[in-house]
Coordinates of C-alpha atoms and ligand atoms in Angstrom, one line a residue:
X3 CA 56.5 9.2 -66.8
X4 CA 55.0 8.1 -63.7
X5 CA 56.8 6.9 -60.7
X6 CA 57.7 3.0 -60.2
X7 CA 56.9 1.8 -56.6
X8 CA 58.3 -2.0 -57.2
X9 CA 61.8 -0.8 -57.5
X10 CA 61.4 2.3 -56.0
X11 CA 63.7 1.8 -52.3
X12 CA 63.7 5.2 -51.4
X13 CA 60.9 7.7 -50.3
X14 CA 58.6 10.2 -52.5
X15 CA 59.0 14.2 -50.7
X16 CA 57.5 17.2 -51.4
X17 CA 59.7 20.2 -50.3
X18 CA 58.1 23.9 -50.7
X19 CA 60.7 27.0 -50.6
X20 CA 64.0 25.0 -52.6
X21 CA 65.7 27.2 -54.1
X22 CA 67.2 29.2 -51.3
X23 CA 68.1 28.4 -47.0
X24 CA 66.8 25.3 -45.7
X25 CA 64.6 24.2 -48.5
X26 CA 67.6 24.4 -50.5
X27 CA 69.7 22.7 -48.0
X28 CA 66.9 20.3 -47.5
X29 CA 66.5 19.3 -51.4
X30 CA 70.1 18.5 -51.4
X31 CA 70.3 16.3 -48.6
X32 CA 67.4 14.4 -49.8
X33 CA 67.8 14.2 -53.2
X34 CA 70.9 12.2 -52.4
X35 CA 68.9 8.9 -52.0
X36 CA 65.2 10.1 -52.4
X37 CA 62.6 11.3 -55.4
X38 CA 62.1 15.3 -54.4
X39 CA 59.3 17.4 -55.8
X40 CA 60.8 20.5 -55.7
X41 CA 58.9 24.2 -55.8
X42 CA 60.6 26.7 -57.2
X43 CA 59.6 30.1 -57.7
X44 CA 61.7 31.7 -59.9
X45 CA 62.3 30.2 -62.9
X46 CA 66.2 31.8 -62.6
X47 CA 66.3 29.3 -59.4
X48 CA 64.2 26.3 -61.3
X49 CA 66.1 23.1 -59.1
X50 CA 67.5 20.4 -61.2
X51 CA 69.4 17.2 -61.0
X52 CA 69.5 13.6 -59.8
X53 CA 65.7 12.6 -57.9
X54 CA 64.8 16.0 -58.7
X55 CA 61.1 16.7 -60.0
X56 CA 60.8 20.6 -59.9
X57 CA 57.4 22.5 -59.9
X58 CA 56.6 25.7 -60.4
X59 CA 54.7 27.5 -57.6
X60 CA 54.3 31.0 -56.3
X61 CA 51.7 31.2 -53.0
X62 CA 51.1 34.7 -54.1
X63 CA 50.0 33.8 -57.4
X64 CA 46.9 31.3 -55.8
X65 CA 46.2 30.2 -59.3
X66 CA 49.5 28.9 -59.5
X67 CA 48.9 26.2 -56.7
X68 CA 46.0 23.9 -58.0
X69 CA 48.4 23.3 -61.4
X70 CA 51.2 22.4 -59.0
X71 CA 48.8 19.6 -57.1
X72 CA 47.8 18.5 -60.6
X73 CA 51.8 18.1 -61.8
X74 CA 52.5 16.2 -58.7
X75 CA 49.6 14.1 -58.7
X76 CA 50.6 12.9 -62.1
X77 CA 53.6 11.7 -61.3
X78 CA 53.3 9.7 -58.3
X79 CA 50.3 8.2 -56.1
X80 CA 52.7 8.0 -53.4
X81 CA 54.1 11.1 -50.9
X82 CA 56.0 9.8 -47.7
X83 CA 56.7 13.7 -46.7
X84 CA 56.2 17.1 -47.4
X85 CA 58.1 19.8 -45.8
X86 CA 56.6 23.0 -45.9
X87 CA 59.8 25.3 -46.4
X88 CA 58.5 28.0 -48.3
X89 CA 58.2 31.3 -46.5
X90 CA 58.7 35.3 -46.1
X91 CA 58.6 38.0 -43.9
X92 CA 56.5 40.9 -44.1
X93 CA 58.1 43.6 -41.4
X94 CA 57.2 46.9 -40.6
X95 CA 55.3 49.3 -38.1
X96 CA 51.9 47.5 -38.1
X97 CA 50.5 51.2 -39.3
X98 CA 52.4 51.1 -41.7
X99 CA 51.8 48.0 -43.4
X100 CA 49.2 47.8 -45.7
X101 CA 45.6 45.2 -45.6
X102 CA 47.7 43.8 -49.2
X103 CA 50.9 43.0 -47.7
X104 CA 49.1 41.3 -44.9
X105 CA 47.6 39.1 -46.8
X106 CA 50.4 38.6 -48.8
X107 CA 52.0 37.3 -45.7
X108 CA 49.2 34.5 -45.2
X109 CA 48.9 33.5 -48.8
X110 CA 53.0 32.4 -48.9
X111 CA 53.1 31.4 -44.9
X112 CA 49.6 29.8 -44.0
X113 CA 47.0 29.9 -46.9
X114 CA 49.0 28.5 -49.4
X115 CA 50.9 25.8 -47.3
X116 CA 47.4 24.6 -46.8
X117 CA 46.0 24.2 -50.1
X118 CA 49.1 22.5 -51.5
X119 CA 49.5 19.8 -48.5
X120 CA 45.3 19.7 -48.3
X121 CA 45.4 18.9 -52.3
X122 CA 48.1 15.9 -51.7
X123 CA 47.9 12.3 -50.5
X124 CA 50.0 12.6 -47.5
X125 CA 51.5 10.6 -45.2
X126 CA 53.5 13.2 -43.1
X127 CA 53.5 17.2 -42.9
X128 CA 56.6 18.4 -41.8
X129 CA 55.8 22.7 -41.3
X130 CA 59.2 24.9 -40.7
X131 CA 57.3 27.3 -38.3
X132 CA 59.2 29.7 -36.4
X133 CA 60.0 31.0 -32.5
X134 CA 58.5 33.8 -33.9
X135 CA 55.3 31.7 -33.2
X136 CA 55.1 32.5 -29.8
X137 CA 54.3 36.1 -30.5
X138 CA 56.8 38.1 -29.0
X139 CA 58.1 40.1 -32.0
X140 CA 57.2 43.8 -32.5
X141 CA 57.3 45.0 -36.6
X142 CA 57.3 41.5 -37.4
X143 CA 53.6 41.2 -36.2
X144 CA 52.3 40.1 -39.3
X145 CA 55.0 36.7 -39.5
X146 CA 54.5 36.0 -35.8
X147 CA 51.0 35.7 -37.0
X148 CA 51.2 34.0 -39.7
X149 CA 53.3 31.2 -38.0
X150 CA 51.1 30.8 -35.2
X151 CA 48.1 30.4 -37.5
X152 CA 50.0 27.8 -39.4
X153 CA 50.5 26.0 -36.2
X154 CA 46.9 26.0 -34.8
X155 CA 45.3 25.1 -38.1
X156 CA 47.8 22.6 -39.0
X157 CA 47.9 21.1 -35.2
X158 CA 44.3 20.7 -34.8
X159 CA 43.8 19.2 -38.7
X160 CA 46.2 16.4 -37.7
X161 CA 44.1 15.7 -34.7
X162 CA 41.2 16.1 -36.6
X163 CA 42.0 14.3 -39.8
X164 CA 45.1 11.7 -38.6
X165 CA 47.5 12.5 -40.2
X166 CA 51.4 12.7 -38.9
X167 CA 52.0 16.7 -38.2
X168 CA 55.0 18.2 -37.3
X169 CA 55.8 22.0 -36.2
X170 CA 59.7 22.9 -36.1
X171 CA 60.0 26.0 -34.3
X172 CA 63.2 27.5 -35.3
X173 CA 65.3 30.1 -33.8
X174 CA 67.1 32.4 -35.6
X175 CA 69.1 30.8 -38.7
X176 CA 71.8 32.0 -41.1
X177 CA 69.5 32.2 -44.8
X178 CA 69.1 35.6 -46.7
X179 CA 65.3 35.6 -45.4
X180 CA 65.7 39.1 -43.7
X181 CA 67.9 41.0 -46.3
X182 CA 65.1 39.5 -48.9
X183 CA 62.5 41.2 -46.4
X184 CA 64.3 43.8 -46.6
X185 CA 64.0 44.5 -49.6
X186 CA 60.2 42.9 -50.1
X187 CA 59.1 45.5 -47.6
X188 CA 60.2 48.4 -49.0
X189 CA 57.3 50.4 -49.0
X190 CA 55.9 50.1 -45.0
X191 CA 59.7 50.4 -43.6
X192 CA 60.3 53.1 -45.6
X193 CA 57.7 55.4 -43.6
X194 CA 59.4 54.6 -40.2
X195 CA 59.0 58.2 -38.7
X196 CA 58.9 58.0 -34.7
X197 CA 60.3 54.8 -34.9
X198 CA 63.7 55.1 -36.4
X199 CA 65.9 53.2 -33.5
X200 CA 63.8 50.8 -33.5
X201 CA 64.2 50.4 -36.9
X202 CA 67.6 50.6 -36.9
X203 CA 67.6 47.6 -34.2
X204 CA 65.6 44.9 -36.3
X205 CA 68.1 45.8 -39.1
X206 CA 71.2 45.4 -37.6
X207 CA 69.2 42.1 -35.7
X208 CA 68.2 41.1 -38.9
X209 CA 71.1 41.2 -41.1
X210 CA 72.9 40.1 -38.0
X211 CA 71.2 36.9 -37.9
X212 CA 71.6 36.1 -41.6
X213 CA 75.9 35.7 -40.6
X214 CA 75.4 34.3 -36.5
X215 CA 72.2 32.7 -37.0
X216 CA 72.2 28.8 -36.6
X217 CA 73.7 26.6 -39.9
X218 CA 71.5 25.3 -42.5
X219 CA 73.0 21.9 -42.3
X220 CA 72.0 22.2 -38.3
X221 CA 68.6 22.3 -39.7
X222 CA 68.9 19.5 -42.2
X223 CA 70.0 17.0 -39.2
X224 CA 67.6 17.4 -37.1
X225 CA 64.9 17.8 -39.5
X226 CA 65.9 13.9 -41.0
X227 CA 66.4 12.8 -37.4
X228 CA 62.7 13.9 -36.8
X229 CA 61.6 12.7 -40.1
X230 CA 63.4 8.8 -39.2
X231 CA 61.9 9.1 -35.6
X232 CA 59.1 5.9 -35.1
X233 CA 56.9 8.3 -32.9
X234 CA 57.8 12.0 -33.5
X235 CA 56.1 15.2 -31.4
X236 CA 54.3 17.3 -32.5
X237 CA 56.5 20.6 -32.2
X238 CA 59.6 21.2 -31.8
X239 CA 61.4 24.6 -30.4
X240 CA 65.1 24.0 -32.0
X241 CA 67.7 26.9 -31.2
X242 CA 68.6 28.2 -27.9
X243 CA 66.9 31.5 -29.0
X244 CA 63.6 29.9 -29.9
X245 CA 63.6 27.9 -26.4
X246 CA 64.3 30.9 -24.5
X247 CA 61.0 32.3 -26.8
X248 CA 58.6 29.6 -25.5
X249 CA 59.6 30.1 -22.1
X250 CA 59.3 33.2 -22.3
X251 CA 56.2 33.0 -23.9
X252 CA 54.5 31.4 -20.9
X253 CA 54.5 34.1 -18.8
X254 CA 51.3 36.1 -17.9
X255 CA 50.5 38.4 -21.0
X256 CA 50.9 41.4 -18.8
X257 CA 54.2 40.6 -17.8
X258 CA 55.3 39.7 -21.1
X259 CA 54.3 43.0 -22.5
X260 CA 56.0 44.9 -20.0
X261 CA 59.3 43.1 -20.7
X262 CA 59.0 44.1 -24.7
X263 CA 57.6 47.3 -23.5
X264 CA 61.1 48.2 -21.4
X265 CA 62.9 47.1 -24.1
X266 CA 61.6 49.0 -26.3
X267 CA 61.9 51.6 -24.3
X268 CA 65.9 50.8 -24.2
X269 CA 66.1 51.1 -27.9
X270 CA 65.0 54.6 -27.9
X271 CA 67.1 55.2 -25.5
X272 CA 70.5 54.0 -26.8
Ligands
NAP950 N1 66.1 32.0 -41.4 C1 65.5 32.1 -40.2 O1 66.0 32.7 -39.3 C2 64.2 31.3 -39.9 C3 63.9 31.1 -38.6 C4 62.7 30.4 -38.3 C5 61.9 30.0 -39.4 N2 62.3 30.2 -40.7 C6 61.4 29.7 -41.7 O2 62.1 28.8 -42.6 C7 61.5 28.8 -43.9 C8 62.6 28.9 -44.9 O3 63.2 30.2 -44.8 P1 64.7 30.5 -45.1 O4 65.2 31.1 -43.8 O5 65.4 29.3 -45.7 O6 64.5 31.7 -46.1 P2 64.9 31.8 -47.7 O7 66.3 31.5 -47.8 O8 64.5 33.2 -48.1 O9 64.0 30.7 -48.4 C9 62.6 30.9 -48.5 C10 62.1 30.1 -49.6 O10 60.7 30.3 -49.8 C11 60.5 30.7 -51.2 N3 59.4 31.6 -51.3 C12 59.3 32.9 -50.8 N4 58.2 33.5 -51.2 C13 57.5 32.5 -51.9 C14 56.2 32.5 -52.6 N5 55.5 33.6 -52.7 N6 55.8 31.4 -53.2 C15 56.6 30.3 -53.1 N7 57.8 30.2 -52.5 C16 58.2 31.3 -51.9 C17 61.8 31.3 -51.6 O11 61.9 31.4 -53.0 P3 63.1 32.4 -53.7 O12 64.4 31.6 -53.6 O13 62.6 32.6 -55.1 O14 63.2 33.6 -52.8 C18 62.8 30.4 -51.0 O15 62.9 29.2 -51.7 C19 60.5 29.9 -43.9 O16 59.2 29.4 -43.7 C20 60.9 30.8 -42.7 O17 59.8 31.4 -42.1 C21 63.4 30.8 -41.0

């Protein structure tokens, strides 16, 4: 059954990534008052209930993603917003980590993001990116890049094509994102030889974040207070952390690497 627009009040969203953290929190605020097309991964997780339309989709699975256009598409002519919430961390020494797991990390975080908003009619593009965007993240190298491709390509194809596009930079929040990476990047932080404090650092920071890391629902507010916004920006850096980041981020490159390099330095040390 296809969508009715003549008693349809409420607003048509797409939301990537909603069966766990934001995405999750997201679909349930949403779904309260909206129609939700809800990806889903993991057919354990598959999202159901009121406004709920779930579809399957798996960004490292490509195949998986044209299907998902075509199940949307034949349900509704009409998307107000998608929210690109899907995402994962590939962490490790950059040695370490293999040409597959890198691409791994663009297929969920850029490539795929791409071809499912590219594929869809829509209005508004709403992209959870991250402070990790600015690029200041050692053994995280491959998800600071991935985010800050996201934002470029996505940037300059809403200046290029007009259509509403939205970066929210976010600083570090409390979702299972880093025990999952964790556990997804078994194989390159399992080599960590030379590096082992360091490793031990982005653990404890990791897991730490997952407890002291801003709430979800901090997330969902300002994400539908952008959304409702007449005139939104373009980006925004949410989280004292993540503004800290962009400062930080404009500094000369040299002296931005010799900060990281001191603390890295520290780590060993401790
Ligand atoms: N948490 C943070 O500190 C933080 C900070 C800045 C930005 N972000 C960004 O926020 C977004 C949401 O992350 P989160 O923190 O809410 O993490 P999360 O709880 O792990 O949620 C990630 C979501 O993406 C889905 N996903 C993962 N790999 C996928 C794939 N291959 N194909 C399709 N879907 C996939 C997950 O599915 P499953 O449920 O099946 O795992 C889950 O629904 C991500 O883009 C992340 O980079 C997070």
């Amino acid at each position: 059954m296809r969508l009715c627009y003549n008693t349809l009040m409420s607003k048509v969203y797409v939301i990537t990534g909603s069966t766990s953290g934001i995405g999750k929190a997201l679909l349930e605020e949403y779904s309260k008052e909206n129609t939700v097309f809800a990806g889903y991964r993991n057919e354990n997780l598959k999202p159901e209930g009121r406004n709920i339309i779930p579809f399957y989709i798996d960004y490292t699975k490509p195949e998986t993603i044209k299907p998902a256009i075509d199940f949307i598409k034949s349900k509704t002519d009409r998307i107000d917003t998608i929210i690109n919430a899907a995402g994962c961390v590939v962490a490790g020494v950059i040695d370490n980590i293999s040409l597959q797991d890198l691409k791994r990390q663009f297929d969920v975080n850029v490539f795929g993001a791409i071809e499912l908003t590219g594929g869809l009619d829509v209005k508004k593009i709403i992209n959870i990116s991250s402070m990790s965007s600015f690029g200041i993240y050692p053994f995280i190298a491959p998800y600071c890049a991935s985010k800050r491709a996201l934002d470029i390509l996505f940037n300059l194809w809403g200046l290029e094509s007009g259509k509403q596009v939205i970066s929210l930079k976010l600083g570090a929040v409390a979702t299972p994102i880093w025990s999952k990476s964790i556990k997804e990047n078994e194989k390159s932080l399992s080599d960590v030889s030379g590096y082992e404090k360091e490793y031990d650092y982005l653990v404890k920071n990791a897991l730490k974040n997952e407890t002291k890391g801003m709430p979800v629902s901090k997330i969902v507010k300002k994400v539908i207070e952008i959304d409702n916004k007449q005139k939104p920006k373009p980006s925004y850096t949410i989280g004292f952390d993540a503004k800290a980041a962009e400062l930080f981020s404009h500094l000369p490159q040299t002296l931005i690497n010799h900060v990281i390099e001191n603390k890295l330095k520290s780590m060993r040390k401790d």
